[in-house]
């Protein structure tokens, strides 16, 4: 039963890249060693319990006699099972552990792309420096090749984790932790903040979207262009975005409103993302309205305030933002 988790979506044992594979192999090895030791101990315990059933042999002074093994034999048992076997097991796992660490230290091939990863309360920001692209909560990567990640924390310590692709790495304010990641085949993999960072920590998710190289290149190119909608029905929402103060925290590049604040996620292409609010809502018009209308109801403790808006204004904002593909 427990082993059915191995193929469950998001399990670290359902690996899709070389880093996760190495870690999973180590995990299975350690599980095997622990299981072997456990069975051996249970066997010896069983033998001891069986022997104890017989009344202990006593000598003429009433003291327990040393058993069949003799003093020397008993000591040898302790040395073998208490010292030698644990040492061999521990040294072997240590060696495998160090070998795995060394294998994970660098990518198997030189990486072409460096992506800056920043953990915020309570969302992940991914920036592609070469293309001047920001992609909150969605890390797009080309499949089958490694990318470098520069991981930082904006406020408190977070931890970057994509179980199917790589283990955890802390995102620390004032420090850059560099690592790499590779997805062997195209697919979507869930990531999660793995360090308690505040109220919405458990919902601080993101998606890693691995695409064939040409699709990835097309995506990156499109992200670097304006999503400014030509449909006039979106104009009221665009104006409201500036008037209602959203622009103090959010940037929509190239839009009618120009640049904006950096406190919240970049919304330049928010309509094209799969989810909203750190992978907690499907990206639909209704969810967009619900989120803007009362973010605190959806994510208590989120740093986005509820801005007082009437129903028409909410709809106009949501229509505008959803048009930004
Ligand atoms: Cu976090």
Coordinates of C-alpha atoms and ligand atoms in Angstrom, one line a residue:
X1 CA 0.0 0.0 0.0
X2 CA 2.6 2.5 1.1
X3 CA 4.6 1.8 -2.0
X4 CA 1.8 3.0 -4.2
X5 CA 3.0 6.5 -3.4
X6 CA 6.0 5.8 -5.6
X7 CA 4.0 6.6 -8.7
X8 CA 1.7 9.2 -7.3
X9 CA 2.0 12.6 -9.0
X10 CA 4.5 14.8 -7.2
X11 CA 6.3 12.0 -5.4
X12 CA 10.0 12.3 -5.1
X13 CA 10.2 8.6 -6.1
X14 CA 8.4 9.4 -9.4
X15 CA 11.5 10.9 -10.9
X16 CA 11.7 12.9 -14.2
X17 CA 15.3 14.2 -14.1
X18 CA 18.8 13.1 -13.4
X19 CA 19.0 15.0 -10.0
X20 CA 15.9 13.4 -8.6
X21 CA 17.0 10.0 -9.9
X22 CA 20.2 10.1 -8.0
X23 CA 18.4 11.1 -4.8
X24 CA 15.8 8.4 -5.2
X25 CA 18.5 5.8 -5.7
X26 CA 20.1 6.9 -2.5
X27 CA 16.7 6.8 -0.8
X28 CA 16.0 3.2 -1.9
X29 CA 19.5 2.2 -0.8
X30 CA 19.0 3.7 2.7
X31 CA 15.6 2.1 2.9
X32 CA 17.1 -1.3 2.0
X33 CA 19.9 -0.9 4.6
X34 CA 17.5 0.2 7.3
X35 CA 15.1 -2.7 6.5
X36 CA 18.0 -5.3 6.6
X37 CA 19.2 -4.0 10.0
X38 CA 15.6 -3.9 11.3
X39 CA 15.0 -7.5 10.2
X40 CA 18.3 -8.7 11.7
X41 CA 17.6 -7.0 15.0
X42 CA 14.1 -8.5 15.1
X43 CA 15.5 -12.0 14.4
X44 CA 18.1 -11.7 17.2
X45 CA 15.4 -10.3 19.5
X46 CA 13.2 -13.3 18.7
X47 CA 16.0 -15.8 19.4
X48 CA 16.8 -14.1 22.7
X49 CA 13.1 -14.2 23.7
X50 CA 12.9 -17.9 22.8
X51 CA 16.0 -18.7 24.9
X52 CA 14.7 -16.7 27.8
X53 CA 11.7 -19.1 28.2
X54 CA 14.0 -21.7 29.6
X55 CA 14.9 -21.1 33.3
X56 CA 18.4 -19.6 33.6
X57 CA 21.2 -22.0 34.5
X58 CA 22.6 -21.1 37.9
X59 CA 25.8 -22.3 39.6
X60 CA 26.2 -23.6 43.2
X61 CA 26.2 -20.0 44.5
X62 CA 22.9 -19.2 42.8
X63 CA 24.5 -16.9 40.2
X64 CA 23.5 -17.1 36.5
X65 CA 25.9 -19.2 34.6
X66 CA 27.4 -17.9 31.4
X67 CA 25.5 -19.4 28.5
X68 CA 26.7 -21.8 25.8
X69 CA 28.6 -19.0 24.1
X70 CA 30.9 -18.3 27.0
X71 CA 32.2 -14.9 28.0
X72 CA 34.4 -14.6 25.0
X73 CA 31.6 -15.5 22.6
X74 CA 29.2 -13.0 24.1
X75 CA 31.8 -10.2 23.8
X76 CA 32.4 -11.2 20.2
X77 CA 28.7 -10.9 19.5
X78 CA 28.7 -7.3 20.9
X79 CA 31.8 -6.4 18.9
X80 CA 30.4 -7.8 15.6
X81 CA 26.8 -6.6 15.8
X82 CA 27.3 -3.5 18.0
X83 CA 30.4 -2.2 16.3
X84 CA 31.6 -3.9 13.1
X85 CA 28.3 -4.2 11.3
X86 CA 27.0 -0.7 12.1
X87 CA 30.4 0.7 11.1
X88 CA 30.3 -1.0 7.7
X89 CA 26.7 0.0 7.1
X90 CA 27.3 3.6 8.2
X91 CA 30.5 4.0 6.2
X92 CA 28.9 2.5 3.1
X93 CA 25.9 4.9 3.2
X94 CA 28.3 7.8 3.9
X95 CA 30.3 6.9 0.8
X96 CA 27.2 6.6 -1.3
X97 CA 25.9 9.8 0.1
X98 CA 29.1 11.7 -0.7
X99 CA 29.2 10.2 -4.2
X100 CA 25.6 11.3 -4.8
X101 CA 26.4 14.8 -3.6
X102 CA 29.4 15.0 -5.9
X103 CA 27.3 13.8 -8.9
X104 CA 24.7 16.4 -8.1
X105 CA 27.2 19.3 -7.8
X106 CA 27.3 20.2 -11.4
X107 CA 25.0 19.7 -14.5
X108 CA 25.8 16.8 -16.8
X109 CA 26.3 19.3 -19.7
X110 CA 27.0 23.0 -19.8
X111 CA 23.8 25.0 -19.1
X112 CA 22.8 27.7 -21.7
X113 CA 20.3 29.4 -19.5
X114 CA 20.4 31.0 -16.1
X115 CA 17.2 31.7 -14.3
X116 CA 16.9 33.9 -11.2
X117 CA 14.6 32.4 -8.6
X118 CA 13.3 34.5 -5.7
X119 CA 11.1 33.4 -2.8
X120 CA 8.6 36.0 -1.6
X121 CA 5.9 35.8 1.1
X122 CA 4.1 33.9 -0.5
X123 CA 5.0 33.4 -4.1
X124 CA 7.9 32.4 -6.3
X125 CA 9.3 34.7 -8.9
X126 CA 11.3 33.5 -11.9
X127 CA 13.3 35.9 -14.0
X128 CA 15.0 35.3 -17.3
X129 CA 17.7 38.0 -17.3
X130 CA 18.6 37.7 -21.0
X131 CA 15.1 38.2 -22.1
X132 CA 13.9 40.7 -19.4
X133 CA 11.0 38.3 -18.6
X134 CA 9.4 37.7 -15.2
X135 CA 7.2 34.6 -14.8
X136 CA 5.7 34.4 -11.3
X137 CA 4.7 30.9 -10.1
X138 CA 5.6 29.3 -13.5
X139 CA 9.1 28.2 -14.2
X140 CA 9.4 27.3 -17.9
X141 CA 12.4 25.3 -18.9
X142 CA 13.5 23.6 -22.1
X143 CA 13.2 19.8 -21.6
X144 CA 16.2 17.5 -21.9
X145 CA 18.8 20.1 -20.9
X146 CA 20.1 21.6 -17.7
X147 CA 19.3 25.2 -16.6
X148 CA 21.2 27.0 -13.8
X149 CA 19.1 28.5 -11.0
X150 CA 20.2 31.4 -8.8
X151 CA 18.1 31.1 -5.7
X152 CA 17.5 34.0 -3.3
X153 CA 15.0 35.0 -0.6
X154 CA 13.3 38.4 -0.7
X155 CA 12.1 38.6 2.9
X156 CA 12.6 35.5 5.0
X157 CA 14.1 32.1 4.3
X158 CA 12.1 29.9 1.9
X159 CA 13.1 26.6 0.4
X160 CA 12.8 25.7 -3.3
X161 CA 11.7 22.1 -3.9
X162 CA 10.4 20.2 -7.0
X163 CA 10.2 16.6 -5.7
X164 CA 10.1 15.0 -9.1
X165 CA 13.1 17.0 -10.4
X166 CA 15.3 18.0 -7.5
X167 CA 15.7 18.1 -3.7
X168 CA 15.4 21.2 -1.5
X169 CA 17.6 24.3 -1.6
X170 CA 17.1 27.3 0.8
X171 CA 16.2 30.7 -0.6
X172 CA 18.1 33.0 1.8
X173 CA 17.9 36.8 1.9
X174 CA 21.2 38.4 1.1
X175 CA 22.7 35.2 -0.3
X176 CA 22.6 33.5 -3.7
X177 CA 22.5 29.7 -3.8
X178 CA 23.3 28.4 -7.3
X179 CA 22.1 25.1 -8.4
X180 CA 20.8 23.4 -11.6
X181 CA 17.8 21.5 -12.7
X182 CA 16.9 19.3 -15.6
X183 CA 13.6 17.7 -16.7
X184 CA 14.3 14.8 -19.1
X185 CA 11.0 15.0 -20.9
X186 CA 8.3 17.7 -21.4
X187 CA 5.8 17.8 -18.6
X188 CA 4.4 19.8 -15.7
X189 CA 5.8 19.3 -12.3
X190 CA 4.6 20.8 -9.0
X191 CA 7.0 22.7 -6.8
X192 CA 6.5 23.8 -3.2
X193 CA 8.1 26.0 -0.6
X194 CA 9.6 23.6 1.9
X195 CA 10.6 26.0 4.7
X196 CA 8.0 27.5 7.0
X197 CA 7.9 31.1 6.0
X198 CA 4.6 32.5 7.4
X199 CA 0.9 31.9 7.2
X200 CA 0.6 30.9 3.6
X201 CA 3.7 28.8 3.5
X202 CA 1.9 25.6 2.8
X203 CA 0.2 27.1 -0.2
X204 CA 3.3 28.6 -1.7
X205 CA 3.4 26.4 -4.7
X206 CA 4.5 26.8 -8.3
X207 CA 4.7 24.8 -11.5
X208 CA 7.8 23.7 -13.5
X209 CA 6.7 23.5 -17.1
X210 CA 9.2 21.7 -19.3
X211 CA 8.7 22.1 -23.0
X212 CA 10.5 21.0 -26.2
X213 CA 13.3 23.5 -27.0
X214 CA 11.4 25.3 -29.8
X215 CA 8.2 25.7 -27.8
X216 CA 10.2 27.1 -24.9
X217 CA 12.0 29.5 -27.2
X218 CA 8.6 30.7 -28.6
X219 CA 7.3 31.1 -25.1
X220 CA 10.3 33.2 -24.0
X221 CA 10.0 35.3 -27.1
X222 CA 6.3 36.0 -26.5
X223 CA 6.9 36.8 -22.8
X224 CA 9.4 39.4 -23.9
X225 CA 6.7 41.2 -25.9
X226 CA 3.8 43.3 -24.9
X227 CA 0.5 41.6 -24.2
X228 CA -1.3 45.0 -24.6
X229 CA -4.8 44.1 -25.6
X230 CA -6.3 45.8 -28.6
X231 CA -9.9 44.9 -27.6
X232 CA -11.5 48.2 -26.5
X233 CA -13.6 46.3 -23.9
X234 CA -10.5 46.0 -21.8
X235 CA -9.8 49.7 -21.6
X236 CA -11.8 50.5 -18.5
X237 CA -10.0 47.7 -16.6
X238 CA -6.6 49.1 -17.7
X239 CA -7.4 52.5 -16.4
X240 CA -8.8 51.1 -13.2
X241 CA -5.6 49.1 -12.7
X242 CA -3.7 52.4 -12.3
X243 CA -6.5 54.3 -10.5
X244 CA -7.3 51.6 -7.9
X245 CA -3.7 51.5 -6.8
X246 CA -2.9 48.0 -8.1
X247 CA 0.1 49.6 -10.0
X248 CA 1.8 50.4 -6.7
X249 CA 2.6 46.7 -6.2
X250 CA 2.2 45.2 -9.7
X251 CA 4.0 45.8 -13.0
X252 CA 2.4 45.3 -16.4
X253 CA 5.3 45.9 -18.8
X254 CA 4.6 47.6 -22.1
X255 CA 0.9 48.2 -21.1
X256 CA -0.9 51.5 -21.2
X257 CA 0.1 52.0 -17.6
X258 CA 3.9 51.5 -18.1
X259 CA 6.0 50.2 -15.2
X260 CA 4.7 49.6 -11.7
X261 CA 5.7 48.3 -8.3
X262 CA 7.6 45.1 -7.5
X263 CA 5.9 44.0 -4.3
X264 CA 3.5 41.6 -6.0
X265 CA 3.9 39.3 -9.0
X266 CA 4.5 40.8 -12.5
X267 CA 1.1 40.7 -14.3
X268 CA 2.4 41.4 -17.9
X269 CA 1.1 38.0 -19.1
X270 CA -1.1 37.0 -16.1
X271 CA -4.0 35.9 -18.4
X272 CA -1.8 33.2 -20.0
X273 CA -0.7 31.5 -16.8
X274 CA -2.4 28.3 -15.8
X275 CA -3.0 29.2 -12.2
X276 CA -3.4 32.2 -9.9
X277 CA -2.1 33.0 -6.4
X278 CA 0.8 30.6 -6.2
X279 CA -0.9 27.6 -7.8
X280 CA -4.0 27.7 -5.5
X281 CA -6.6 28.7 -8.1
X282 CA -7.3 27.8 -11.7
X283 CA -6.9 30.8 -13.9
X284 CA -10.5 31.6 -14.8
X285 CA -12.4 34.9 -15.0
X286 CA -14.4 34.0 -11.9
X287 CA -11.4 33.1 -9.8
X288 CA -9.7 36.3 -10.9
X289 CA -12.6 38.3 -9.7
X290 CA -12.8 36.4 -6.5
X291 CA -9.1 36.9 -5.8
X292 CA -9.0 40.6 -6.5
X293 CA -12.3 41.1 -4.5
X294 CA -11.0 39.4 -1.4
X295 CA -7.5 37.9 -1.4
X296 CA -7.6 37.5 2.3
X297 CA -10.6 35.1 2.1
X298 CA -8.6 32.9 -0.3
X299 CA -5.2 33.2 1.3
X300 CA -5.5 34.5 4.9
X301 CA -2.3 36.4 5.7
X302 CA -1.4 37.1 2.0
X303 CA 0.4 40.5 1.5
X304 CA -2.2 41.6 -1.1
X305 CA -4.8 43.8 0.5
X306 CA -8.5 43.8 -0.5
X307 CA -9.1 47.0 -2.5
X308 CA -12.6 48.3 -2.2
X309 CA -14.2 47.9 -5.6
X310 CA -17.8 47.4 -6.8
X311 CA -18.9 44.5 -8.9
X312 CA -18.6 46.3 -12.2
X313 CA -15.1 47.5 -11.4
X314 CA -14.1 44.0 -10.3
X315 CA -15.4 42.5 -13.6
X316 CA -13.6 45.2 -15.6
X317 CA -10.3 44.5 -13.9
X318 CA -10.7 40.8 -14.3
X319 CA -11.5 41.1 -18.0
X320 CA -8.5 43.3 -18.6
X321 CA -6.1 41.0 -16.7
X322 CA -7.4 37.8 -18.3
X323 CA -6.8 39.5 -21.7
X324 CA -3.1 39.7 -21.0
X325 CA -2.1 36.4 -22.5
Ligands
LIG1 CU1 8.1 30.2 1.5

